[in-house]
Amino acid sequence: MNQPITSKINNKGHLEVGGCDLVGLAAEFGTPLYVIDETTVRSRCREYKTAFKNRYDNSQVIYACKALCNTAIVKIMNNEGLGLDVSSGGELYTAKKANCNLNSVYFHGNNKSKKELEEAVEWGAGRIVVDNFDELRNLDEITKKLGKKIDILFRINPGIEAHTHEFIQTGRIDSKFGISKEKAAEAAGLTRKMTYVNYLGLHAHIGSQIFEVSPYLAEIEILGRLADQIRTETGLKTEEIDIGGGLGIDYSGADEAPSIDSFAERTVSHFIKTCKEFKLNDPKLILEPGRSVIGTAGVTVYTIGMVKDIPGVRKYAAVDGGMSDNPRPILYDAKYDALLANRARETKKEKVTIAGRFCESGDKLIKDIELPEVKVGDILAVFGTGAYNYSMASNYNRVGRPAMVLVNNGIPTLILKRESYDDLILNDVVI
Ligand code: LLP
């Protein structure tokens, strides 16, 4: 399922999400428009929490803010009892301004600035996930200066990198992220001499849009073994094991992404087995999903502004957005699925390529999609755009980023304003 769970076709033949007619939303808020279905978001949060808590009580799900971060969204996550994975001062600041529980914040990043580290310590971020020895040294200095304690996890490079349908166990040692397995005990040992830096555990993240569960099992094994080694070599106890995010979602409508429940079943049982094997005393299990919480809750609504048939070659329909609101097709050749929201019941008649409006010939959102005969003025709804669309959006061609509405029970709530021309020149310094 690549659509929000509340998605349906109403009696006007229009697509509806969260009880709101997408054609009506387009008229009210303009296009392009990001639409987020609150029911889908909350139900994914609950699914994650229940699937893990029911199998292993000492577990915590933290939402990877990089997938989609704004005040309203992090508030929902906090309200659902999820912790937050932040990867910049900006994401941390958003969580702070949204009055989230900062004690459940895990601060990631391979090159956090001293300023960001200071802010994290000052504002009371729960954990810092230390990526490297330079950061550890900086954190030692900062906590001494501030006289404040901080709990840390070390990010480990497990030598595994996984993607959809594949995983590679060797050859991924070459990564800008994390400390090598060989150096983990040394890093943990250094904290023994630090007054304010407290070693709490290990973290790894093996990739994104992953469909296979087996690489996670290999990762759990590696982290469990390292925790054992750290205890033997330094006497330090590993109280938290964070296995990162990465669970894939269905973009096309036919991709077979594992369910949260089956993912939990396999990872938790392997986690328990690994903890027994290495005599670890029920450490906390942490997960950091981003895409699989928010991805399918999002739909982007566009207006078709031109249709161009190049006889014998291709038919193009251009939308009023594209690579600046969704850079994933041009960056990763990502595939999306869509419907005409204003004629949702009509039979598919032709193959078209949905082009964006930006000055780059690669700006194509969807290549060769089957749709009813597309006309200027049609409203196109693209599915699965909740994750890594707004968060990676740009102002290319000085086009403002779209507005975002949260929909629930027929009520749309504006949670991000559309960027105006004045917003675009806000930071220009007039000379
Ligand atoms: N934890 C860490 C440390 C991460 O680096 C990431 C994602 C996550 C958790 C969340 O992963 P997720 O559950 O969302 O897969 N821009 C790319 C995705 C980059 C993911 C980076 N890290 C895309 O659009 O596909």
Coordinates of C-alpha atoms and ligand atoms in Angstrom, one line a residue:
M1 CA 0.0 0.0 0.0
N2 CA 1.6 3.2 -1.1
Q3 CA -1.3 5.5 -0.2
P4 CA -2.4 7.0 3.1
I5 CA -4.7 4.6 4.9
T6 CA -7.6 7.1 4.7
S7 CA -7.3 7.4 1.0
K8 CA -10.6 6.9 -1.0
I9 CA -12.5 8.1 -4.0
N10 CA -15.6 10.1 -3.1
N11 CA -18.9 10.4 -4.9
K12 CA -17.5 13.2 -7.1
G13 CA -14.9 10.8 -8.4
H14 CA -12.2 12.8 -6.6
L15 CA -9.5 11.4 -4.4
E16 CA -9.9 12.1 -0.8
V17 CA -7.3 11.8 2.0
G18 CA -8.1 12.3 5.7
G19 CA -11.6 13.1 4.7
C20 CA -10.5 16.0 2.6
D21 CA -11.1 16.2 -1.2
L22 CA -7.7 16.8 -2.8
V23 CA -9.2 18.9 -5.6
G24 CA -10.8 21.1 -2.9
L25 CA -7.4 21.4 -1.1
A26 CA -5.8 22.4 -4.3
A27 CA -8.3 25.2 -4.8
E28 CA -8.1 26.3 -1.2
F29 CA -4.3 26.2 -0.6
G30 CA -2.9 26.2 -4.1
T31 CA -0.5 23.8 -5.7
P32 CA 2.0 22.2 -5.4
L33 CA 0.8 21.2 -2.0
Y34 CA 2.2 18.6 0.4
V35 CA -0.7 16.8 2.2
I36 CA 0.1 14.7 5.3
D37 CA -2.5 12.3 6.6
E38 CA -2.5 12.4 10.4
T39 CA -4.2 9.1 10.8
T40 CA -1.5 7.3 8.8
V41 CA 1.3 9.0 10.8
R42 CA -0.2 8.2 14.1
S43 CA -1.1 4.6 13.2
R44 CA 2.5 4.0 11.9
C45 CA 3.9 5.3 15.2
R46 CA 1.6 3.1 17.2
E47 CA 2.3 0.1 15.0
Y48 CA 6.0 0.6 15.7
K49 CA 5.7 1.1 19.4
T50 CA 3.3 -1.9 19.9
A51 CA 5.3 -4.2 17.7
F52 CA 8.5 -3.6 19.7
K53 CA 7.1 -3.0 23.2
N54 CA 5.0 -6.2 23.1
R55 CA 8.0 -8.3 22.2
Y56 CA 10.6 -6.5 24.3
D57 CA 9.6 -4.1 27.0
N58 CA 12.9 -2.3 27.2
S59 CA 12.6 -0.8 23.7
Q60 CA 12.2 2.7 22.3
V61 CA 11.3 4.0 18.9
I62 CA 12.7 7.3 17.9
Y63 CA 11.6 9.1 14.8
A64 CA 14.4 10.1 12.4
C65 CA 13.5 13.8 11.8
K66 CA 15.6 14.0 8.7
A67 CA 12.7 12.3 6.8
L68 CA 10.4 15.2 7.6
C69 CA 11.0 17.9 10.2
N70 CA 8.8 20.8 11.1
T71 CA 7.1 21.9 14.4
A72 CA 3.8 20.2 13.8
I73 CA 5.3 16.9 12.8
V74 CA 7.7 16.6 15.7
K75 CA 4.9 17.5 18.0
I76 CA 2.9 14.6 16.7
M77 CA 5.8 12.2 17.2
N78 CA 6.4 13.5 20.7
N79 CA 2.7 13.2 21.5
E80 CA 2.7 9.5 20.3
G81 CA 5.6 8.9 22.7
L82 CA 8.3 8.5 20.1
G83 CA 11.8 9.9 20.9
L84 CA 13.5 11.9 18.2
D85 CA 16.7 11.4 16.2
V86 CA 18.0 14.8 15.2
S87 CA 21.0 15.3 12.9
S88 CA 21.6 19.1 13.2
G89 CA 21.2 22.0 15.5
G90 CA 18.3 23.1 13.3
E91 CA 16.4 19.8 13.9
L92 CA 17.2 20.0 17.6
Y93 CA 16.0 23.6 17.7
T94 CA 12.7 22.6 16.0
A95 CA 12.2 19.9 18.7
K96 CA 13.0 22.4 21.4
K97 CA 10.6 25.0 20.1
A98 CA 7.9 22.4 19.7
N99 CA 8.3 21.6 23.4
C100 CA 9.3 18.0 22.8
N101 CA 10.8 15.9 25.4
L102 CA 14.5 16.6 24.8
N103 CA 15.5 13.8 27.1
S104 CA 14.4 11.4 24.4
V105 CA 16.5 13.1 21.7
Y106 CA 19.5 11.3 20.1
F107 CA 21.8 13.7 18.3
H108 CA 23.5 12.3 15.2
G109 CA 26.0 13.6 12.7
N110 CA 29.5 12.9 11.4
N111 CA 30.7 16.5 11.9
K112 CA 28.7 18.2 14.5
S113 CA 30.1 21.7 15.2
K114 CA 31.3 22.7 18.6
K115 CA 28.3 25.1 18.7
E116 CA 25.9 22.3 18.0
L117 CA 27.5 20.1 20.7
E118 CA 27.3 22.9 23.2
E119 CA 23.6 23.5 22.4
A120 CA 22.8 19.8 22.8
V121 CA 24.5 19.7 26.2
E122 CA 23.0 23.1 27.3
W123 CA 19.5 22.3 26.1
G124 CA 19.5 18.9 27.7
A125 CA 19.5 16.5 24.7
G126 CA 19.2 13.0 26.1
R127 CA 22.0 11.4 24.1
I128 CA 24.8 12.3 21.7
V129 CA 25.7 9.7 19.2
V130 CA 29.4 10.2 18.9
D131 CA 30.7 9.6 15.4
N132 CA 34.5 9.9 15.8
F133 CA 37.5 10.6 18.2
D134 CA 37.6 14.3 17.4
E135 CA 34.0 14.7 18.4
L136 CA 34.7 12.8 21.6
R137 CA 37.5 15.1 22.5
N138 CA 35.4 18.2 21.7
L139 CA 32.6 16.8 23.9
D140 CA 35.0 16.2 26.8
E141 CA 36.1 19.8 26.6
I142 CA 32.6 21.3 26.2
T143 CA 31.1 19.3 29.1
K144 CA 34.0 20.3 31.3
K145 CA 33.5 23.9 30.4
L146 CA 29.8 23.7 31.0
G147 CA 30.1 21.4 34.0
K148 CA 27.3 19.3 32.6
K149 CA 27.1 15.5 32.2
I150 CA 26.1 13.9 28.9
D151 CA 25.2 10.3 28.0
I152 CA 26.7 9.0 24.7
L153 CA 26.5 6.2 22.3
F154 CA 29.2 5.5 19.8
R155 CA 28.2 5.2 16.1
I156 CA 29.9 2.1 14.8
N157 CA 30.6 1.3 11.2
P158 CA 29.5 -2.3 11.1
G159 CA 30.9 -3.0 7.7
I160 CA 27.5 -3.7 6.3
E161 CA 25.5 -1.6 3.9
A162 CA 22.1 -2.6 2.8
H163 CA 19.7 -1.4 0.1
T164 CA 16.5 -2.7 -1.3
H165 CA 16.9 -6.4 -2.1
E166 CA 20.6 -6.6 -1.4
F167 CA 23.2 -6.3 1.3
I168 CA 26.9 -6.2 1.2
Q169 CA 28.9 -7.3 4.2
T170 CA 32.4 -6.4 3.2
G171 CA 33.8 -3.5 1.3
R172 CA 31.6 -0.9 3.1
I173 CA 34.4 -0.2 5.6
D174 CA 35.0 2.8 3.5
S175 CA 32.4 5.1 5.0
K176 CA 32.4 8.7 6.4
F177 CA 30.2 7.5 9.2
G178 CA 31.2 6.0 12.5
I179 CA 34.1 4.3 14.3
S180 CA 35.5 1.1 13.0
K181 CA 34.7 -2.1 15.0
E182 CA 38.4 -2.4 15.8
K183 CA 38.5 1.0 17.5
A184 CA 35.2 0.8 19.4
A185 CA 36.7 -0.6 22.7
E186 CA 39.4 2.1 22.6
A187 CA 36.8 4.8 22.2
A188 CA 34.7 3.5 25.0
G189 CA 37.8 3.1 27.2
L190 CA 38.6 6.8 26.7
T191 CA 35.4 7.8 28.4
R192 CA 36.5 6.2 31.6
K193 CA 38.9 9.2 32.1
M194 CA 36.2 11.7 31.3
T195 CA 34.3 13.3 34.2
Y196 CA 31.2 14.3 32.3
V197 CA 31.0 12.0 29.3
N198 CA 29.2 8.8 30.1
Y199 CA 29.3 5.7 27.9
L200 CA 25.9 4.2 27.5
G201 CA 25.9 2.2 24.3
L202 CA 26.3 1.5 20.6
H203 CA 24.6 2.6 17.5
A204 CA 24.8 1.6 13.8
H205 CA 22.7 2.5 10.8
I206 CA 23.0 0.3 7.7
G207 CA 21.1 2.1 5.0
S208 CA 17.7 3.2 3.9
Q209 CA 14.8 1.8 1.9
I210 CA 15.8 -1.7 3.0
F211 CA 13.5 -4.7 2.2
E212 CA 15.6 -7.5 3.6
V213 CA 15.7 -8.2 7.4
S214 CA 18.8 -10.3 7.3
P215 CA 21.3 -7.4 7.3
Y216 CA 19.7 -6.2 10.5
L217 CA 20.3 -9.5 12.1
A218 CA 24.0 -9.4 11.1
E219 CA 24.2 -5.9 12.5
I220 CA 22.7 -6.9 15.8
E221 CA 25.2 -9.7 16.1
I222 CA 28.1 -7.3 15.4
L223 CA 26.9 -4.8 18.0
G224 CA 26.3 -7.6 20.6
R225 CA 29.7 -8.9 20.1
L226 CA 31.2 -5.4 20.5
A227 CA 29.3 -4.8 23.7
D228 CA 30.8 -8.0 25.0
Q229 CA 34.3 -7.0 24.0
I230 CA 33.9 -3.5 25.5
R231 CA 32.9 -5.0 28.8
T232 CA 35.9 -7.4 28.8
E233 CA 38.4 -4.8 27.8
T234 CA 37.1 -1.8 29.7
G235 CA 34.7 -3.0 32.3
L236 CA 32.0 -0.7 30.8
K237 CA 28.4 -1.9 30.5
T238 CA 26.5 -1.4 27.3
E239 CA 23.0 -0.3 28.3
E240 CA 21.6 0.7 24.9
I241 CA 21.9 -0.8 21.5
D242 CA 20.5 1.4 18.7
I243 CA 20.1 -0.4 15.4
G244 CA 19.2 2.7 13.3
G245 CA 16.5 3.1 10.8
G246 CA 16.1 2.1 7.2
L247 CA 13.0 -0.1 6.8
G248 CA 11.7 0.3 3.2
I249 CA 8.2 1.3 2.0
D250 CA 6.1 0.6 -0.9
Y251 CA 6.4 3.4 -3.5
S252 CA 5.0 1.7 -6.6
G253 CA 1.9 0.1 -5.0
A254 CA 3.5 -3.3 -5.7
D255 CA 6.8 -3.2 -3.8
E256 CA 6.9 -5.9 -1.1
A257 CA 8.2 -4.0 1.9
P258 CA 8.2 -6.0 5.1
S259 CA 5.5 -5.1 7.6
I260 CA 6.6 -3.4 10.8
D261 CA 5.3 -6.4 12.7
S262 CA 7.3 -9.0 10.8
F263 CA 10.4 -6.7 11.0
A264 CA 9.9 -6.5 14.8
E265 CA 9.4 -10.2 15.1
R266 CA 12.6 -11.1 13.4
T267 CA 14.8 -8.3 14.9
V268 CA 13.6 -8.7 18.5
S269 CA 13.9 -12.4 18.6
H270 CA 17.4 -12.2 17.2
F271 CA 18.2 -9.3 19.6
I272 CA 17.1 -11.4 22.6
K273 CA 19.1 -14.4 21.4
T274 CA 22.2 -12.2 20.9
C275 CA 21.9 -10.7 24.3
K276 CA 21.8 -14.2 25.8
E277 CA 24.7 -15.3 23.8
F278 CA 26.9 -12.4 24.9
K279 CA 25.4 -12.3 28.4
L280 CA 24.2 -8.7 28.0
N281 CA 21.8 -7.7 30.7
D282 CA 18.7 -6.7 28.7
P283 CA 20.0 -3.5 27.1
K284 CA 17.5 -1.0 25.7
L285 CA 16.8 -1.7 22.1
I286 CA 16.4 1.5 20.0
L287 CA 15.0 1.9 16.5
E288 CA 15.2 5.0 14.4
P289 CA 12.7 4.8 11.5
G290 CA 12.0 7.8 9.4
R291 CA 10.7 6.9 6.0
S292 CA 8.6 4.0 7.2
V293 CA 6.8 6.3 9.7
I294 CA 6.0 9.3 7.5
G295 CA 6.6 8.2 3.8
T296 CA 3.2 6.8 2.8
A297 CA 1.3 9.5 4.9
G298 CA 2.4 12.1 2.4
V299 CA 0.8 13.0 -1.0
T300 CA 1.9 15.9 -3.2
V301 CA -0.8 17.6 -5.2
Y302 CA 0.1 19.4 -8.4
T303 CA -1.7 21.1 -11.3
I304 CA -1.0 20.0 -14.8
G305 CA -0.1 23.2 -16.8
M306 CA 0.9 21.8 -20.2
V307 CA 0.6 18.7 -22.2
K308 CA 3.0 18.1 -25.1
D309 CA 2.9 15.2 -27.5
I310 CA 6.0 14.5 -29.4
P311 CA 4.6 12.1 -32.1
G312 CA 6.2 8.7 -32.0
V313 CA 8.4 9.7 -29.1
R314 CA 6.7 10.6 -25.9
K315 CA 3.9 12.6 -24.4
Y316 CA 4.8 15.0 -21.6
A317 CA 2.5 16.5 -19.0
A318 CA 4.2 19.2 -16.9
V319 CA 3.3 20.0 -13.3
D320 CA 3.8 23.2 -11.4
G321 CA 6.5 21.6 -9.1
G322 CA 9.2 19.0 -9.6
M323 CA 12.8 18.6 -8.6
S324 CA 12.7 21.3 -6.1
D325 CA 9.9 19.9 -4.0
N326 CA 10.8 16.2 -4.8
P327 CA 14.5 15.8 -5.7
R328 CA 14.4 12.0 -5.3
P329 CA 13.7 11.1 -9.0
I330 CA 16.6 13.2 -10.3
L331 CA 18.9 12.2 -7.4
Y332 CA 18.2 8.5 -7.1
D333 CA 16.1 7.6 -10.1
A334 CA 13.3 7.0 -7.5
K335 CA 10.0 5.8 -8.9
Y336 CA 6.6 7.2 -7.9
D337 CA 3.0 6.4 -8.5
A338 CA 0.2 8.9 -9.1
L339 CA -3.5 9.4 -9.9
L340 CA -5.5 12.2 -11.4
A341 CA -7.2 13.4 -8.2
N342 CA -10.1 15.1 -10.1
R343 CA -10.8 12.0 -12.3
A344 CA -9.7 9.2 -9.9
R345 CA -12.2 6.6 -11.2
E346 CA -11.5 7.0 -14.9
T347 CA -9.8 4.2 -16.8
K348 CA -6.2 4.6 -17.7
K349 CA -5.8 5.4 -21.3
E350 CA -2.3 6.6 -22.1
K351 CA 1.3 6.6 -21.1
V352 CA 2.7 9.9 -20.2
T353 CA 5.8 11.3 -18.6
I354 CA 5.3 13.8 -15.8
A355 CA 7.8 16.5 -16.1
G356 CA 8.6 19.2 -13.6
R357 CA 8.8 22.9 -14.2
F358 CA 12.4 23.4 -13.5
C359 CA 15.2 24.4 -15.9
E360 CA 16.9 21.0 -16.1
S361 CA 15.9 18.4 -18.7
G362 CA 16.3 15.6 -16.1
D363 CA 13.5 17.1 -14.0
K364 CA 11.0 14.4 -14.6
L365 CA 8.9 13.2 -11.7
I366 CA 7.5 10.1 -13.2
K367 CA 8.5 8.4 -16.4
D368 CA 5.9 6.5 -18.4
I369 CA 2.9 6.4 -16.1
E370 CA -0.5 5.1 -17.3
L371 CA -3.2 7.7 -16.7
P372 CA -6.5 8.7 -18.2
E373 CA -6.1 11.2 -21.0
V374 CA -4.3 14.1 -19.2
K375 CA -5.6 17.6 -19.7
V376 CA -4.4 21.0 -18.7
G377 CA -5.9 21.8 -15.3
D378 CA -6.0 18.3 -14.1
I379 CA -4.9 17.7 -10.5
L380 CA -2.2 15.1 -10.1
A381 CA -1.7 13.4 -6.7
V382 CA 1.7 11.7 -6.3
F383 CA 1.9 9.1 -3.5
G384 CA 4.6 8.3 -1.0
T385 CA 6.1 11.8 -0.8
G386 CA 6.0 12.2 3.0
A387 CA 9.7 11.3 3.5
Y388 CA 12.7 13.1 2.1
N389 CA 10.7 15.4 -0.1
Y390 CA 10.1 18.6 1.9
S391 CA 13.2 17.8 3.9
M392 CA 15.4 17.9 0.8
A393 CA 13.5 20.6 -1.0
S394 CA 15.3 23.5 -2.5
N395 CA 14.6 26.9 -4.0
Y396 CA 16.0 26.1 -7.4
N397 CA 15.0 28.7 -10.0
R398 CA 13.9 30.8 -7.0
V399 CA 10.7 28.9 -6.7
G400 CA 9.2 29.0 -3.2
R401 CA 8.7 25.7 -1.4
P402 CA 5.1 24.5 -1.3
A403 CA 2.7 24.7 1.6
M404 CA 2.0 21.7 3.8
V405 CA -1.4 20.7 5.2
L406 CA -2.2 18.1 7.8
V407 CA -5.5 16.4 7.1
N408 CA -7.7 14.6 9.6
N409 CA -11.4 13.9 9.8
G410 CA -12.2 16.3 7.0
I411 CA -10.3 19.1 8.5
P412 CA -7.2 20.5 6.8
T413 CA -4.7 22.4 9.0
L414 CA -2.0 24.5 7.4
I415 CA 1.3 23.4 9.1
L416 CA 3.8 25.1 6.7
K417 CA 3.1 28.3 4.8
R418 CA 3.9 28.5 1.1
E419 CA 7.1 30.5 0.5
S420 CA 6.4 33.9 -1.0
Y421 CA 8.6 36.0 -3.2
D422 CA 9.4 38.0 -0.1
D423 CA 10.5 34.9 1.7
L424 CA 12.8 34.2 -1.2
I425 CA 14.6 37.5 -0.9
L426 CA 14.5 37.6 2.9
N427 CA 18.2 37.0 3.3
D428 CA 19.4 39.0 0.3
V429 CA 21.6 41.8 1.4
V430 CA 20.8 44.9 -0.8
I431 CA 24.0 46.6 -1.9
Ligands
LLP1 N1 19.2 6.9 11.5 C1 20.3 7.4 10.9 C2 21.6 7.5 11.6 C3 20.2 7.8 9.5 O1 21.3 8.2 8.9 C4 18.9 7.6 8.9 C5 18.8 8.0 7.5 C6 17.8 7.1 9.6 C7 18.0 6.8 10.9 C8 16.5 7.0 9.0 O2 16.4 6.1 7.9 P1 15.0 5.8 7.2 O3 14.2 4.9 8.2 O4 14.3 7.0 6.9 O5 15.4 5.0 6.0 N2 17.7 10.9 1.2 C9 17.6 9.5 1.1 C10 17.6 8.8 2.4 C11 18.8 9.1 3.3 C12 18.7 8.5 4.6 C13 19.8 9.0 5.5 N3 19.8 8.4 6.8 C14 16.3 9.2 0.3 O6 15.6 10.1 -0.1 O7 16.1 8.0 0.0

